[in-house]
Structures are given as structure tokens and as C-alpha cells.
Amino acid sequence: MIDNEVRIHEFQPLWLTITGDGPFPANPYHVDFTDSNGEPCNLFLLMSENGRGKTTILALMAALMSTLGEHQPKEYGIEELDAGELRVQWDVRVRLSWRGEHFSVVLSIFGGALGENFVLKPWGEGDLAILGAKSWHSTGFRRKARGVLEVIGRGDGLVQAMRETLLEWNGDVATSSRGFAGNDFALPTLLSFSAYRDIPRVTEGRFIAQPEHWAYRPAHIFDAHGARWRDSLDNLLVWLKWLDQDKPAHDSEGRFGRARKLINKHVFGDSPDKYLDGIRTATLEAVVKNGESVHRLDRLSSGEKNLVNLFLRIGAHMTAQTLILIDEPEVHLHPRWQHRLMRHLREFVRDTPGVTLIIATHSLDMFHAFGFEVPEQGLRKGGEVIESEME
């Protein structure tokens, strides 16, 4: 561990400012992630028709978070940022421990073709006081020319300490070796889910192998999955089961047991005769029982695959401060299932301190199931409707 290490106890979005060309109805475009009391939301919904920029908003946050774990990125991985078409400032409230002190700050993460005066939204002393923040800091990278990114905030001691801490842990397998116990690890991570959450049939040989995403990273971006064994959910579950050979005596459930409980609660909880059961040792396949029938994961319905993918990945990769971005959670779900999923997501956020969930949807059923008008204990809800003409 480094002497200058920062421990992060809260990492919650406040504000996103986007300027430049794009699908957004205003320039600059702002997204306010705080609730009616000015506190960061832990449950937030972006609503619009297709093509209005909600997926771009999620992608921008994931790209900026990824740069926190890189020494010198060559690109953002977002076409509009790499082409210099967009400029972004993403503000988060960070509560941390550093050099024996505990305090909160506002951290602005920048990206795009920003000028020397790169600030898109300033934070004055009054703004900081409202949030209980001690100071305002900047980090990220700005594009000077194609292929050249310049770091922001290099001379700031606190920012440098945060970056060094994230850089040291980035890619470290040991932080994830505990599987579902990783939520006591005091560094933030972002889990980004695209709208494509299928579970394809694995077509190559199966063996016990470290999963592709098995390490701490500031951001995990889960795109559409292919049929590679190392990418598969079967492999992730087999890996958790294999790690349980060395579980401590006080851990009766083990990593696989906690994975199974999470999926059975939030995916199959309304179907008492259907549940994730175990692993077929001979074939290294996870099996789901439905009464007397037994299914592989890739034989589930499209909607069930969607949900198993979400909850297993969340549980396997979350830390003590986890930001979850889900694009179109309603994919392949009947309206009744959309309402059920929103109920389970609200329950998960309420029962998991440190989680912030941001959903992008064009489903009116998801919008109505969100329950903007209903206060709920443990939830700080907020949202943004990008297309104002939607009914």
C-alpha cells in the first residue's frame, strides 16, 4: 500500500455538463443528479425517446470513470469525445480519508477538447457549503490534439493521491478474490450495462479459468457478450464455486452461495419452484431448476437472461461505493416484469448502502413503476426527461 493512500467512503454523482454537437435539446446540456433536498440521488431515471442522448450520457460517465485508472490514455473510447465534438464535466461528491483527516470534496472529472479555461460549471464556496464539501478539485484528461490527451489536476496533492491509489489497485485481482464480499473494499467502481444482456451458448471448451473481468477497476463496461468461455456467466459461477474450496470456516454460504441467493431473490423470487441450483461438475454448467425440469442458463427466456446477467455481474464486481448504469433494463421484459424489476431494483438499492443506480429507459412502464411521487425510506429518487414532449 502507498503512504499517500486515500480511502473513499462515498462517491456520488452531482451534476453532468455537456457542450458541443450531439442529440441533446440544449447546449450546454445539464443533468442534475440531486434530489429535492440537494442530496445526491441513489436512484435516478433518465427518460427519453430513442436517439435523444440517454445512452450517450451513460457512456460518457463510464468513459470518464475509466480514465481514473489510467496513467496516460490515448483515447476515451467515445467517438464524439475522441473527435473533439463534445466537452464534458462530471461532478461527484467524494467523502474520503486522507492524511488522518475525514472530509468531503467536490471532484470534477473532465473530458473532451477543452480549452485553457476548461471549467464548464464552477463550484463556489456557497455551493460547496450546501453540500458540506471542504473544497473543489479537478481531474481527467483534455484533448489537445488527436492522439494527445493532457492530464488535468496534476499539481493538486489530493487529486494526485486519489489517482495514485486508483492506479495502484486498478487491475488488482486480490481485491476481487472475495467475490461477493468485495463490497467492503473502500474504492469506488462503476458498472455499466449496455442494452444487450444475452447469455449465448458457449461454443468452446470449458475449464476453470479466471473470468475476464476478475479484478478491481474504476469502471467495468459490460458490452454484448460473445460465446467465449472466459466471458460467460457459467465461468463466473464456476470460478466462485472453485474459490469456495478455500473459504473461511465462518463463511457458511461462500461466494457461490451468495451469488445464488442474489439471483434467486431478485430474478426468480416470484417463482418459488424456479431457482438457480448448482453446478454440473462433469460439464461445468450452472443449472436452473423449474419444478422437475432442469435448464442451462442459455436456455432461459430472454427476459430471465437479462436479469441473471444484471444481478450476477453487480454482485460479483461491486465495491463499497458502486455506481451502476443500466441502459434499457426493460429489454425483453413484459410490462408486468418491468414493474417487478423496478421493485427489485428499488429494494436492492435500499438494502445496499453505497450503491447509486442510474437507469436509462424509453419505457413508460418503467417510468411509472419508478414512483417519482412516492417517497420511500432509504431512497433518494430523481430523474431527467430529455424529450419534454413525451406523454
JSON list of C-alpha atoms in Angstrom, two decimals, residues 286-379:
[
{"chain": "A", "resi": 286, "resn": "ALA", "atom": "CA", "xyz": [-24.76, -23.74, -13.98]},
{"chain": "A", "resi": 287, "resn": "VAL", "atom": "CA", "xyz": [-28.26, -25.23, -13.79]},
{"chain": "A", "resi": 288, "resn": "VAL", "atom": "CA", "xyz": [-31.65, -23.73, -13.02]},
{"chain": "A", "resi": 289, "resn": "LYS", "atom": "CA", "xyz": [-34.42, -25.96, -11.69]},
{"chain": "A", "resi": 290, "resn": "ASN", "atom": "CA", "xyz": [-38.05, -25.34, -12.58]},
{"chain": "A", "resi": 291, "resn": "GLY", "atom": "CA", "xyz": [-40.13, -27.94, -10.79]},
{"chain": "A", "resi": 292, "resn": "GLU", "atom": "CA", "xyz": [-38.93, -31.25, -12.23]},
{"chain": "A", "resi": 293, "resn": "SER", "atom": "CA", "xyz": [-37.18, -29.60, -15.19]},
{"chain": "A", "resi": 294, "resn": "VAL", "atom": "CA", "xyz": [-33.52, -28.55, -15.33]},
{"chain": "A", "resi": 295, "resn": "HIS", "atom": "CA", "xyz": [-32.19, -25.80, -17.63]},
{"chain": "A", "resi": 296, "resn": "ARG", "atom": "CA", "xyz": [-28.85, -24.32, -18.58]},
{"chain": "A", "resi": 297, "resn": "LEU", "atom": "CA", "xyz": [-28.55, -20.52, -18.28]},
{"chain": "A", "resi": 298, "resn": "ASP", "atom": "CA", "xyz": [-28.58, -20.11, -22.07]},
{"chain": "A", "resi": 299, "resn": "ARG", "atom": "CA", "xyz": [-31.94, -21.94, -22.19]},
{"chain": "A", "resi": 300, "resn": "LEU", "atom": "CA", "xyz": [-33.69, -19.38, -20.01]},
{"chain": "A", "resi": 301, "resn": "SER", "atom": "CA", "xyz": [-36.10, -16.90, -21.55]},
{"chain": "A", "resi": 302, "resn": "SER", "atom": "CA", "xyz": [-34.65, -13.68, -22.96]},
{"chain": "A", "resi": 303, "resn": "GLY", "atom": "CA", "xyz": [-36.05, -11.70, -20.05]},
{"chain": "A", "resi": 304, "resn": "GLU", "atom": "CA", "xyz": [-34.58, -14.07, -17.46]},
{"chain": "A", "resi": 305, "resn": "LYS", "atom": "CA", "xyz": [-31.18, -13.91, -19.18]},
{"chain": "A", "resi": 306, "resn": "ASN", "atom": "CA", "xyz": [-31.36, -10.11, -18.95]},
{"chain": "A", "resi": 307, "resn": "LEU", "atom": "CA", "xyz": [-31.96, -10.23, -15.20]},
{"chain": "A", "resi": 308, "resn": "VAL", "atom": "CA", "xyz": [-29.47, -13.01, -14.36]},
{"chain": "A", "resi": 309, "resn": "ASN", "atom": "CA", "xyz": [-26.82, -11.07, -16.25]},
{"chain": "A", "resi": 310, "resn": "LEU", "atom": "CA", "xyz": [-27.55, -7.89, -14.30]},
{"chain": "A", "resi": 311, "resn": "PHE", "atom": "CA", "xyz": [-27.69, -9.24, -10.78]},
{"chain": "A", "resi": 312, "resn": "LEU", "atom": "CA", "xyz": [-24.80, -11.68, -11.07]},
{"chain": "A", "resi": 313, "resn": "ARG", "atom": "CA", "xyz": [-22.43, -9.07, -12.53]},
{"chain": "A", "resi": 314, "resn": "ILE", "atom": "CA", "xyz": [-23.49, -6.48, -9.96]},
{"chain": "A", "resi": 315, "resn": "GLY", "atom": "CA", "xyz": [-22.90, -8.82, -7.06]},
{"chain": "A", "resi": 316, "resn": "ALA", "atom": "CA", "xyz": [-19.57, -10.10, -8.37]},
{"chain": "A", "resi": 317, "resn": "HIS", "atom": "CA", "xyz": [-17.98, -6.73, -9.09]},
{"chain": "A", "resi": 318, "resn": "MET", "atom": "CA", "xyz": [-19.47, -4.21, -6.66]},
{"chain": "A", "resi": 319, "resn": "THR", "atom": "CA", "xyz": [-17.37, -2.45, -4.03]},
{"chain": "A", "resi": 320, "resn": "ALA", "atom": "CA", "xyz": [-18.33, -0.34, -1.02]},
{"chain": "A", "resi": 321, "resn": "GLN", "atom": "CA", "xyz": [-19.09, 2.56, -3.38]},
{"chain": "A", "resi": 322, "resn": "THR", "atom": "CA", "xyz": [-20.67, 1.35, -6.60]},
{"chain": "A", "resi": 323, "resn": "LEU", "atom": "CA", "xyz": [-22.28, 3.33, -9.38]},
{"chain": "A", "resi": 324, "resn": "ILE", "atom": "CA", "xyz": [-24.47, 1.13, -11.58]},
{"chain": "A", "resi": 325, "resn": "LEU", "atom": "CA", "xyz": [-25.55, 2.32, -15.04]},
{"chain": "A", "resi": 326, "resn": "ILE", "atom": "CA", "xyz": [-28.20, 0.25, -16.83]},
{"chain": "A", "resi": 327, "resn": "ASP", "atom": "CA", "xyz": [-29.25, 1.07, -20.37]},
{"chain": "A", "resi": 328, "resn": "GLU", "atom": "CA", "xyz": [-32.80, -0.06, -21.18]},
{"chain": "A", "resi": 329, "resn": "PRO", "atom": "CA", "xyz": [-33.40, -2.52, -18.34]},
{"chain": "A", "resi": 330, "resn": "GLU", "atom": "CA", "xyz": [-36.79, -3.23, -19.89]},
{"chain": "A", "resi": 331, "resn": "VAL", "atom": "CA", "xyz": [-35.32, -5.14, -22.86]},
{"chain": "A", "resi": 332, "resn": "HIS", "atom": "CA", "xyz": [-37.21, -8.44, -23.41]},
{"chain": "A", "resi": 333, "resn": "LEU", "atom": "CA", "xyz": [-39.44, -7.80, -20.38]},
{"chain": "A", "resi": 334, "resn": "HIS", "atom": "CA", "xyz": [-43.24, -7.86, -20.39]},
{"chain": "A", "resi": 335, "resn": "PRO", "atom": "CA", "xyz": [-44.72, -4.68, -18.79]},
{"chain": "A", "resi": 336, "resn": "ARG", "atom": "CA", "xyz": [-45.61, -6.70, -15.68]},
{"chain": "A", "resi": 337, "resn": "TRP", "atom": "CA", "xyz": [-41.99, -7.85, -15.44]},
{"chain": "A", "resi": 338, "resn": "GLN", "atom": "CA", "xyz": [-40.81, -4.27, -15.88]},
{"chain": "A", "resi": 339, "resn": "HIS", "atom": "CA", "xyz": [-42.79, -3.26, -12.81]},
{"chain": "A", "resi": 340, "resn": "ARG", "atom": "CA", "xyz": [-41.41, -6.26, -10.94]},
{"chain": "A", "resi": 341, "resn": "LEU", "atom": "CA", "xyz": [-37.83, -5.44, -11.94]},
{"chain": "A", "resi": 342, "resn": "MET", "atom": "CA", "xyz": [-38.19, -1.85, -10.77]},
{"chain": "A", "resi": 343, "resn": "ARG", "atom": "CA", "xyz": [-39.50, -3.13, -7.43]},
{"chain": "A", "resi": 344, "resn": "HIS", "atom": "CA", "xyz": [-36.47, -5.39, -7.06]},
{"chain": "A", "resi": 345, "resn": "LEU", "atom": "CA", "xyz": [-34.04, -2.63, -8.09]},
{"chain": "A", "resi": 346, "resn": "ARG", "atom": "CA", "xyz": [-35.55, -0.25, -5.52]},
{"chain": "A", "resi": 347, "resn": "GLU", "atom": "CA", "xyz": [-35.25, -2.97, -2.89]},
{"chain": "A", "resi": 348, "resn": "PHE", "atom": "CA", "xyz": [-31.64, -3.68, -3.85]},
{"chain": "A", "resi": 349, "resn": "VAL", "atom": "CA", "xyz": [-30.61, -0.01, -3.63]},
{"chain": "A", "resi": 350, "resn": "ARG", "atom": "CA", "xyz": [-32.48, 0.48, -0.36]},
{"chain": "A", "resi": 351, "resn": "ASP", "atom": "CA", "xyz": [-30.78, -2.56, 1.20]},
{"chain": "A", "resi": 352, "resn": "THR", "atom": "CA", "xyz": [-27.28, -1.82, -0.16]},
{"chain": "A", "resi": 353, "resn": "PRO", "atom": "CA", "xyz": [-25.76, 1.41, 1.20]},
{"chain": "A", "resi": 354, "resn": "GLY", "atom": "CA", "xyz": [-23.13, 2.88, -1.08]},
{"chain": "A", "resi": 355, "resn": "VAL", "atom": "CA", "xyz": [-24.92, 1.91, -4.30]},
{"chain": "A", "resi": 356, "resn": "THR", "atom": "CA", "xyz": [-26.09, 4.54, -6.79]},
{"chain": "A", "resi": 357, "resn": "LEU", "atom": "CA", "xyz": [-28.27, 3.25, -9.64]},
{"chain": "A", "resi": 358, "resn": "ILE", "atom": "CA", "xyz": [-28.87, 5.26, -12.83]},
{"chain": "A", "resi": 359, "resn": "ILE", "atom": "CA", "xyz": [-31.33, 3.82, -15.34]},
{"chain": "A", "resi": 360, "resn": "ALA", "atom": "CA", "xyz": [-31.84, 4.98, -18.94]},
{"chain": "A", "resi": 361, "resn": "THR", "atom": "CA", "xyz": [-35.16, 3.96, -20.47]},
{"chain": "A", "resi": 362, "resn": "HIS", "atom": "CA", "xyz": [-37.75, 4.82, -23.07]},
{"chain": "A", "resi": 363, "resn": "SER", "atom": "CA", "xyz": [-40.39, 2.63, -21.43]},
{"chain": "A", "resi": 364, "resn": "LEU", "atom": "CA", "xyz": [-43.38, 4.40, -19.94]},
{"chain": "A", "resi": 365, "resn": "ASP", "atom": "CA", "xyz": [-44.00, 1.32, -17.80]},
{"chain": "A", "resi": 366, "resn": "MET", "atom": "CA", "xyz": [-40.55, 1.70, -16.22]},
{"chain": "A", "resi": 367, "resn": "PHE", "atom": "CA", "xyz": [-41.23, 5.42, -15.81]},
{"chain": "A", "resi": 368, "resn": "HIS", "atom": "CA", "xyz": [-44.49, 4.83, -13.97]},
{"chain": "A", "resi": 369, "resn": "ALA", "atom": "CA", "xyz": [-43.04, 1.95, -11.91]},
{"chain": "A", "resi": 370, "resn": "PHE", "atom": "CA", "xyz": [-40.20, 4.23, -10.75]},
{"chain": "A", "resi": 371, "resn": "GLY", "atom": "CA", "xyz": [-42.65, 6.06, -8.48]},
{"chain": "A", "resi": 372, "resn": "PHE", "atom": "CA", "xyz": [-41.31, 9.61, -8.55]},
{"chain": "A", "resi": 373, "resn": "GLU", "atom": "CA", "xyz": [-44.21, 10.87, -6.48]},
{"chain": "A", "resi": 374, "resn": "VAL", "atom": "CA", "xyz": [-43.90, 8.22, -3.74]},
{"chain": "A", "resi": 375, "resn": "PRO", "atom": "CA", "xyz": [-41.29, 8.92, -1.01]},
{"chain": "A", "resi": 376, "resn": "GLU", "atom": "CA", "xyz": [-39.57, 5.73, 0.15]},
{"chain": "A", "resi": 377, "resn": "GLN", "atom": "CA", "xyz": [-37.32, 5.34, 3.15]},
{"chain": "A", "resi": 378, "resn": "GLY", "atom": "CA", "xyz": [-33.72, 4.72, 2.16]},
{"chain": "A", "resi": 379, "resn": "LEU", "atom": "CA", "xyz": [-34.21, 6.03, -1.38]}
]
